[in-house]
PDB file of C-alpha atoms in Angstrom:
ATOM      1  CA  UNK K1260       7.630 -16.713  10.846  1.00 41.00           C
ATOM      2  CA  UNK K1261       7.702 -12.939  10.050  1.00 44.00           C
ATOM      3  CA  UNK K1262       3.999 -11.405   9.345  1.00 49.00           C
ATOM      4  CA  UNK K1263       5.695 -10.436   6.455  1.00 46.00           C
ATOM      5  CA  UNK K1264       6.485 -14.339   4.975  1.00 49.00           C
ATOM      6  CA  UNK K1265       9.671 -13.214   4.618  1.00 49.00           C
ATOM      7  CA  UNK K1266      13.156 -14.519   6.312  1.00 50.00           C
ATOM      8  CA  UNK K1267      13.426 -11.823   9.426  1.00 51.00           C
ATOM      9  CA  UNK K1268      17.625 -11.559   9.007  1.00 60.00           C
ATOM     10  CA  UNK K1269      17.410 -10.311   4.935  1.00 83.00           C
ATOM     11  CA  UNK K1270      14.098  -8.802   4.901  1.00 87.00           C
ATOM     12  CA  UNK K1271      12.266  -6.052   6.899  1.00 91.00           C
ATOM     13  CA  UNK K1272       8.809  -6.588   8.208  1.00 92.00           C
ATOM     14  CA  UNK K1273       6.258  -5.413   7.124  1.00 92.00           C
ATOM     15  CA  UNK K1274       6.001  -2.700  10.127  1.00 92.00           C
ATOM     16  CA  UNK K1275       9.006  -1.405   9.450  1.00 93.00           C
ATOM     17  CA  UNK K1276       8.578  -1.102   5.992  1.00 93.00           C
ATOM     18  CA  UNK K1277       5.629   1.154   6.781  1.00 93.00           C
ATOM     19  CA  UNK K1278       7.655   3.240   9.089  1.00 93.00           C
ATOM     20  CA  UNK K1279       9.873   3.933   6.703  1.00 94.00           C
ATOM     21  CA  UNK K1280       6.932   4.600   3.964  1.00 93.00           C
ATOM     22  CA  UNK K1281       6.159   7.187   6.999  1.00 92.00           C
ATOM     23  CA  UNK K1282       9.357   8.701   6.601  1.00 93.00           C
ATOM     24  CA  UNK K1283       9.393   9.033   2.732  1.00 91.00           C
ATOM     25  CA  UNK K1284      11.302   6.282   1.820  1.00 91.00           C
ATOM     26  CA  UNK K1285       9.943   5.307  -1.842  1.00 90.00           C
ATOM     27  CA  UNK K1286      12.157   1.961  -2.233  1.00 93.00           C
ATOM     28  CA  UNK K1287       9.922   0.553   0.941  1.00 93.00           C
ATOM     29  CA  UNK K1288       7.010   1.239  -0.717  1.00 92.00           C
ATOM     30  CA  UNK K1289       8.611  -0.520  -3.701  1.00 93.00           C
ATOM     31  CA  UNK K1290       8.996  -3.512  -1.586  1.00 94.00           C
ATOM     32  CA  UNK K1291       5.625  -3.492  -0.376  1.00 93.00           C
ATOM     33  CA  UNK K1292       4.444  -3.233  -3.338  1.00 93.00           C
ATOM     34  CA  UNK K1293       6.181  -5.958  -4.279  1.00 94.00           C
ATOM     35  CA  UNK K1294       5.355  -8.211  -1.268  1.00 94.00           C
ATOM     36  CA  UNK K1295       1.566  -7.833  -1.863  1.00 93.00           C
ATOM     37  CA  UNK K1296       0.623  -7.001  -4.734  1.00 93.00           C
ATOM     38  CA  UNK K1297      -0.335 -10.259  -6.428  1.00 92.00           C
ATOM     39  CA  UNK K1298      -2.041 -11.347  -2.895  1.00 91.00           C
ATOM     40  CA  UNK K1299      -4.083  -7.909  -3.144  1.00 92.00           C
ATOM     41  CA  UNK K1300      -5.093  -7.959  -7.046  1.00 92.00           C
ATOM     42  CA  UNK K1301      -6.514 -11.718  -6.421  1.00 89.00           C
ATOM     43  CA  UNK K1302      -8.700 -10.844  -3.740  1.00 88.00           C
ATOM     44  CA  UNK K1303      -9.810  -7.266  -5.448  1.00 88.00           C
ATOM     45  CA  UNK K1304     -10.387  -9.418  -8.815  1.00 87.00           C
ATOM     46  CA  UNK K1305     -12.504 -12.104  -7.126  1.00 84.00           C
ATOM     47  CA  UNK K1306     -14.144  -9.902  -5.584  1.00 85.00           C
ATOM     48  CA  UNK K1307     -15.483  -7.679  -8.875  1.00 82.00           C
ATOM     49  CA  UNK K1308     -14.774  -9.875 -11.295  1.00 80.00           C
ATOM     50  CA  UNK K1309     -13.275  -6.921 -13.623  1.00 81.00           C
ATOM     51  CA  UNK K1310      -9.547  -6.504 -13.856  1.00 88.00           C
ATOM     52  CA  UNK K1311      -9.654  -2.586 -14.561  1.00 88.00           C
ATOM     53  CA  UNK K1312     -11.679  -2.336 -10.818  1.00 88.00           C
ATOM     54  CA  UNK K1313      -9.092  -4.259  -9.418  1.00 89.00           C
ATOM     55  CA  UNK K1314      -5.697  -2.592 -10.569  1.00 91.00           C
ATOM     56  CA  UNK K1315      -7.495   0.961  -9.972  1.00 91.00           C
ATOM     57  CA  UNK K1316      -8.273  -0.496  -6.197  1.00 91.00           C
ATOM     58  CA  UNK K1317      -4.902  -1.934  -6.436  1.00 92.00           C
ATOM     59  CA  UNK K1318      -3.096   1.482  -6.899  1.00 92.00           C
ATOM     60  CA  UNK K1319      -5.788   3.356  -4.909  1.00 92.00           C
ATOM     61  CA  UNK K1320      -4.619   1.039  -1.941  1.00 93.00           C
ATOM     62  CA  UNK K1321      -0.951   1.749  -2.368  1.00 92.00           C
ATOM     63  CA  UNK K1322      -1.711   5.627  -2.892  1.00 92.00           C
ATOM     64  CA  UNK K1323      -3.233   5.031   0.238  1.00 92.00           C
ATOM     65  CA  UNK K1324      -0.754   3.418   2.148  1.00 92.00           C
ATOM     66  CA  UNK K1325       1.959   6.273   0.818  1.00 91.00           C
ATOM     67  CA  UNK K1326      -0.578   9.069   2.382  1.00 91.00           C
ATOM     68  CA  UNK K1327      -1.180   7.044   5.715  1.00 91.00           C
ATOM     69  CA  UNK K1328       1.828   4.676   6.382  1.00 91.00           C
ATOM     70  CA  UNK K1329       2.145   6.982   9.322  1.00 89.00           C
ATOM     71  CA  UNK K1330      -1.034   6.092  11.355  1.00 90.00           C
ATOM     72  CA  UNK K1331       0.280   2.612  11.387  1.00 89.00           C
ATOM     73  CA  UNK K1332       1.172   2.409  15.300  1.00 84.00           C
ATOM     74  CA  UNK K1333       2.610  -0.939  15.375  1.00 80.00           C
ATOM     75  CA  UNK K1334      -0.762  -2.328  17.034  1.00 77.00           C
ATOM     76  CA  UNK K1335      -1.622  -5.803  15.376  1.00 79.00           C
ATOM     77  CA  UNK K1336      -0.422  -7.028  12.031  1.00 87.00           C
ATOM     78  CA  UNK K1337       0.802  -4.663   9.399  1.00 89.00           C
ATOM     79  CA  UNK K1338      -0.299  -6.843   7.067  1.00 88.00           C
ATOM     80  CA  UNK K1339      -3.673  -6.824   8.630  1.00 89.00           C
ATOM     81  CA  UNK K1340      -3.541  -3.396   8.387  1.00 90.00           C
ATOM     82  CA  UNK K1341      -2.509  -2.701   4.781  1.00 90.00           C
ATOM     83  CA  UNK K1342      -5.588  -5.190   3.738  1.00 90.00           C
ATOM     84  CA  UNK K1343      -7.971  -3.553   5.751  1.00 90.00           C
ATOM     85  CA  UNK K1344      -6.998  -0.182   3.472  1.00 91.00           C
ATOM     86  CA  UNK K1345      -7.196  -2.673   0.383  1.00 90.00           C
ATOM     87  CA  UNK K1346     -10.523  -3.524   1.315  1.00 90.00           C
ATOM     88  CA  UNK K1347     -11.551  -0.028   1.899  1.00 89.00           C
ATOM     89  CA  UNK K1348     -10.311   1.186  -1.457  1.00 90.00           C
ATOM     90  CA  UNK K1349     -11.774  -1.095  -3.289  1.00 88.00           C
ATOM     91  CA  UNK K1350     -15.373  -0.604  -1.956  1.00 86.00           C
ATOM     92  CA  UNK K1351     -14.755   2.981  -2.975  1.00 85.00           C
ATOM     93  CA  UNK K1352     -14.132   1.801  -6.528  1.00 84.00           C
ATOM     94  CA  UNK K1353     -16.788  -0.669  -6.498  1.00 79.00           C
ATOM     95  CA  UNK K1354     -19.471   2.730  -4.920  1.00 77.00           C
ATOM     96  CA  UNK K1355     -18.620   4.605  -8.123  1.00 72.00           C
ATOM     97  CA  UNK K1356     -19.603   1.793 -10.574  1.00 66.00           C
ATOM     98  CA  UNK K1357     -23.476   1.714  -9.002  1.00 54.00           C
ATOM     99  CA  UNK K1358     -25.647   0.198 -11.280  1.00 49.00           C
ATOM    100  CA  UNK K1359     -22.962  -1.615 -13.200  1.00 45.00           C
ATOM    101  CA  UNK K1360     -22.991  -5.459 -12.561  1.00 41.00           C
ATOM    102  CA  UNK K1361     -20.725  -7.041  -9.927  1.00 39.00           C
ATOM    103  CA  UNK K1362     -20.328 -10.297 -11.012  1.00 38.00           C
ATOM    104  CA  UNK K1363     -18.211 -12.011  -8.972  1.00 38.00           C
ATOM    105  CA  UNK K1364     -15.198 -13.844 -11.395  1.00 34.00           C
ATOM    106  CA  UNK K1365     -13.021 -16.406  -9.589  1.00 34.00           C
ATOM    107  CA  UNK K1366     -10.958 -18.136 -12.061  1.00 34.00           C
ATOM    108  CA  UNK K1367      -7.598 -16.724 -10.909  1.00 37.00           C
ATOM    109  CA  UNK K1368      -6.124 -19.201  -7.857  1.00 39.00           C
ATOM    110  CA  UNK K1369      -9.431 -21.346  -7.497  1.00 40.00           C
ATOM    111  CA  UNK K1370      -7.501 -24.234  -6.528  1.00 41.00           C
ATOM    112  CA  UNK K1371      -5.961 -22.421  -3.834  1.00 44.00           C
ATOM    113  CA  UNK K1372      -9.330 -21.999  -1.894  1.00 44.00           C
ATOM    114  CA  UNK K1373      -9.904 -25.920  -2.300  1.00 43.00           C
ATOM    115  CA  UNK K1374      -5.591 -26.550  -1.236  1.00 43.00           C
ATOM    116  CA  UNK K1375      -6.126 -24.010   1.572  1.00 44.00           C
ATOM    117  CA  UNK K1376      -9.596 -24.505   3.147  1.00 44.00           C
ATOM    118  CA  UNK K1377      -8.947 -27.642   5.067  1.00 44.00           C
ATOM    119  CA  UNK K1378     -12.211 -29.150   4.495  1.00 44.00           C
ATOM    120  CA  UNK K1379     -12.984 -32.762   4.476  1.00 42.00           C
ATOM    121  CA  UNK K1380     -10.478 -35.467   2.855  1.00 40.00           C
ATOM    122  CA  UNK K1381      -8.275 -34.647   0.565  1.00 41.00           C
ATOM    123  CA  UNK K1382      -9.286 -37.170  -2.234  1.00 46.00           C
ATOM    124  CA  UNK K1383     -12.905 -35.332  -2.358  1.00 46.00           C
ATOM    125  CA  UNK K1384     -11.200 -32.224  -2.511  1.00 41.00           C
ATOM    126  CA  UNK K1385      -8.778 -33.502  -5.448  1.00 45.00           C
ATOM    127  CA  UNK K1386     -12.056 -34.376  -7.406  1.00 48.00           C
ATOM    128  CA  UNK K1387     -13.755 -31.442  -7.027  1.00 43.00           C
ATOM    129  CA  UNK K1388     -10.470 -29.136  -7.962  1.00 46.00           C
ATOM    130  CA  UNK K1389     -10.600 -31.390 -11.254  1.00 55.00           C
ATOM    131  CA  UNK K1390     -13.555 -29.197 -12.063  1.00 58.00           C
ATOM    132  CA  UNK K1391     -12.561 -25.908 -11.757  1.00 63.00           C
ATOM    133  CA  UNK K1392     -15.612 -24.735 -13.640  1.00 69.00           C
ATOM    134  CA  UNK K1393     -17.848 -25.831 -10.950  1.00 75.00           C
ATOM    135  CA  UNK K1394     -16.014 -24.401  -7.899  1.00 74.00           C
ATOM    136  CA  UNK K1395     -16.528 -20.960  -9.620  1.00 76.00           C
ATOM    137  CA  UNK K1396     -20.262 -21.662 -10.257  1.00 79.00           C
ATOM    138  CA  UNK K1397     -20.311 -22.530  -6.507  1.00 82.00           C
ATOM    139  CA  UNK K1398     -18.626 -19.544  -5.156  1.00 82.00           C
ATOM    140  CA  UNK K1399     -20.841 -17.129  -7.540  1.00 84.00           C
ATOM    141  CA  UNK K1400     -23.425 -18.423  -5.503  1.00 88.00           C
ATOM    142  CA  UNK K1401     -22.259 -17.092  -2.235  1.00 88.00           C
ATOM    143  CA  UNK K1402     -22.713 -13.604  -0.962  1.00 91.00           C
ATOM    144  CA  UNK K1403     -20.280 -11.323  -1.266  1.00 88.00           C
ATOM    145  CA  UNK K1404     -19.363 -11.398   2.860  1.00 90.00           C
ATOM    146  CA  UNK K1405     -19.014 -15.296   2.154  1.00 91.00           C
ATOM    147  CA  UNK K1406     -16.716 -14.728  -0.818  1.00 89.00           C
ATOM    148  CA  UNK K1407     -14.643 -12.645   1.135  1.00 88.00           C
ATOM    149  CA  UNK K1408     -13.687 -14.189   3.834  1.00 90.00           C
ATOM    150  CA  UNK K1409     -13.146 -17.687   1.907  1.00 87.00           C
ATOM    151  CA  UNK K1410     -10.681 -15.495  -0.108  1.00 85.00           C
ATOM    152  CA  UNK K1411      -8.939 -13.617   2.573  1.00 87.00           C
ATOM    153  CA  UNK K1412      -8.758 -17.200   5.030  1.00 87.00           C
ATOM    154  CA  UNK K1413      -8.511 -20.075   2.183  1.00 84.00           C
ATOM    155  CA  UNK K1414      -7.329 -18.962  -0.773  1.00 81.00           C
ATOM    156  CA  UNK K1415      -4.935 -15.734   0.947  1.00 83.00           C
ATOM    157  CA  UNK K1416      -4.080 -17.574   3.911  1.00 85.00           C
ATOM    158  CA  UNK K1417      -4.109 -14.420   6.518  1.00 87.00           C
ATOM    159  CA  UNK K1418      -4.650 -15.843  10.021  1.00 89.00           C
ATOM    160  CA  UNK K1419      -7.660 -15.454  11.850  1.00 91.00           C
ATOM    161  CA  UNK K1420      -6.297 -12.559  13.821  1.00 90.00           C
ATOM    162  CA  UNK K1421      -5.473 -10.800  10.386  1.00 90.00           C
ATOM    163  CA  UNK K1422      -8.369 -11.465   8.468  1.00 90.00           C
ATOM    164  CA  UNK K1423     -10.506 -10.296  11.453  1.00 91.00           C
ATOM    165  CA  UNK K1424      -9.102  -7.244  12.094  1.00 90.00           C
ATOM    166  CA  UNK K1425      -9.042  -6.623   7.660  1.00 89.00           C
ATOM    167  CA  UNK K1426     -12.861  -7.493   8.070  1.00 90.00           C
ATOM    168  CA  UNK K1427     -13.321  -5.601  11.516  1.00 90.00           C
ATOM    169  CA  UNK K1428     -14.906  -8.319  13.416  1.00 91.00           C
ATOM    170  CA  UNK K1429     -13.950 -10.211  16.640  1.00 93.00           C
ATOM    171  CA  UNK K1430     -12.248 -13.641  16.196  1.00 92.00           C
ATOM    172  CA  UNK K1431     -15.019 -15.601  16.984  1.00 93.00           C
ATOM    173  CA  UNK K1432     -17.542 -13.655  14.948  1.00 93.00           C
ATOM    174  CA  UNK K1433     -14.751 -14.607  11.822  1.00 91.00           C
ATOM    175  CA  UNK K1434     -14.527 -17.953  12.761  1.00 92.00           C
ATOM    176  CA  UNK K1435     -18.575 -18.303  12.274  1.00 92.00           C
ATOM    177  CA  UNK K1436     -18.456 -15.815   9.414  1.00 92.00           C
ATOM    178  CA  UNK K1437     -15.302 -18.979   8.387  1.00 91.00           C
ATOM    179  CA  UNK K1438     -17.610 -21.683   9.391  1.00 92.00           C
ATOM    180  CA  UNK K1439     -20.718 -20.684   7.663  1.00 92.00           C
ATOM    181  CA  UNK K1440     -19.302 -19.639   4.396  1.00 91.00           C
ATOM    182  CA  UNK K1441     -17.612 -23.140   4.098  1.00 90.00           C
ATOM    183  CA  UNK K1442     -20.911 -24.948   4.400  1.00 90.00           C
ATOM    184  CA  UNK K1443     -22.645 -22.721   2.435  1.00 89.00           C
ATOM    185  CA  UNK K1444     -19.623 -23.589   0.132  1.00 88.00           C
ATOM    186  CA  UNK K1445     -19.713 -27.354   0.143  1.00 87.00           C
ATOM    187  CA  UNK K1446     -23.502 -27.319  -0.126  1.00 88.00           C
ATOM    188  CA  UNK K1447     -23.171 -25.200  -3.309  1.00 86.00           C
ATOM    189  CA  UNK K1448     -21.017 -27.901  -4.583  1.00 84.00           C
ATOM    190  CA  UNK K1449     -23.336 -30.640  -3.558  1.00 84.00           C
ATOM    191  CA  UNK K1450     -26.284 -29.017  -4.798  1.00 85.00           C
ATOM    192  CA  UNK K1451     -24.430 -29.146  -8.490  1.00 79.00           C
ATOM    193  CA  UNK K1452     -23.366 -32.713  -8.021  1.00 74.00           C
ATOM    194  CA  UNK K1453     -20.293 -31.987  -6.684  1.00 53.00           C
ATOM    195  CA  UNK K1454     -17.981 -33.453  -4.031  1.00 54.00           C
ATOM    196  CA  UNK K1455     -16.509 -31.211  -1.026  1.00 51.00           C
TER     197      UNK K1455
END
């Protein structure tokens, strides 16, 4: 399957959407836009917990990606690649708010982590998505490196090769990153009385 999750004979990946970005064509852009945006604003609002933050982030990214499309060398996943600048603009947004909380709101798409993460049998994990209100308080009591990669792996579904190179660490250091926030995860969840 295309990086881009899209059907490779109607719709252009997302590297050569970028080229074209390069070459100033706005309707690309537009489709990028398009292709990521929700993926993007659910990982920038779990990761603040404040909407505003987010959708600045959000259109600091895409500024971003207008201003730089053409650094993009076709090395690695575009998609990789355009996160990596979503995570980048969002720390920037998150810097200027010092000293403002950072609470870290996951009710968009919780059930996605639980669908996505692969953990355990399914029937515990049906249980424990029945709670929704408990999954949050779990995750809010995870670190913010946890809560990212559970969202960029579980609940965004990038590969390992993409979310390492958005997180700019080795495979294997992401797949113990992975490992670690999952158990740190389903303790959280058994600590509260939980299943996972």
């Amino acid at each position: 399957m295309d990086e881009s999750r899209a059907d490779a004979s109607t719709e252009p990946s997302d590297a050569t959407l970028l080229a074209s970005v390069a070459s100033g064509d706005r309707v690309s852009l537009s489709t990028l836009v398009r292709r990521h945006w929700a993926s993007l604003f659910r990982y920038m609002r779990r990761m603040t917990g404040d909407e505003a933050t987010a959708e600045d982030a959000l259109q600091d990214t895409f500024v971003a990606v207008l201003e730089h499309a053409g650094t993009f060398r076709g090395e690695g996943s575009a998609r990789a690649w355009l996160y990596a600048l979503a995570r980048n603009a969002l720390r920037r947004r998150v810097r200027r708010r010092i000293g403002e909380p950072s609470p870290a709101d996951v009710s968009e798409d919780v059930e996605s982590l639980g669908a996505n993460a692969g953990f355990g049998c399914v029937g515990s994990w049906s249980r424990a998505l029945e709670d929704r209100e408990e999954i949050e308080r779990a995750l809010d009591t995870l670190s913010d490196d946890d809560r990212e990669v559970l969202a960029w792996v579980d609940a965004e579904g990038l590969s390992i090769d993409e979310a390492a190179a958005v997180l700019g660490l080795g495979e294997a250091a992401l797949k113990s990153r992975l490992h670690r926030a999952r158990l740190r995860f389903m303790a959280a969840m058994r600590a509260m009385g939980g299943e996972a």
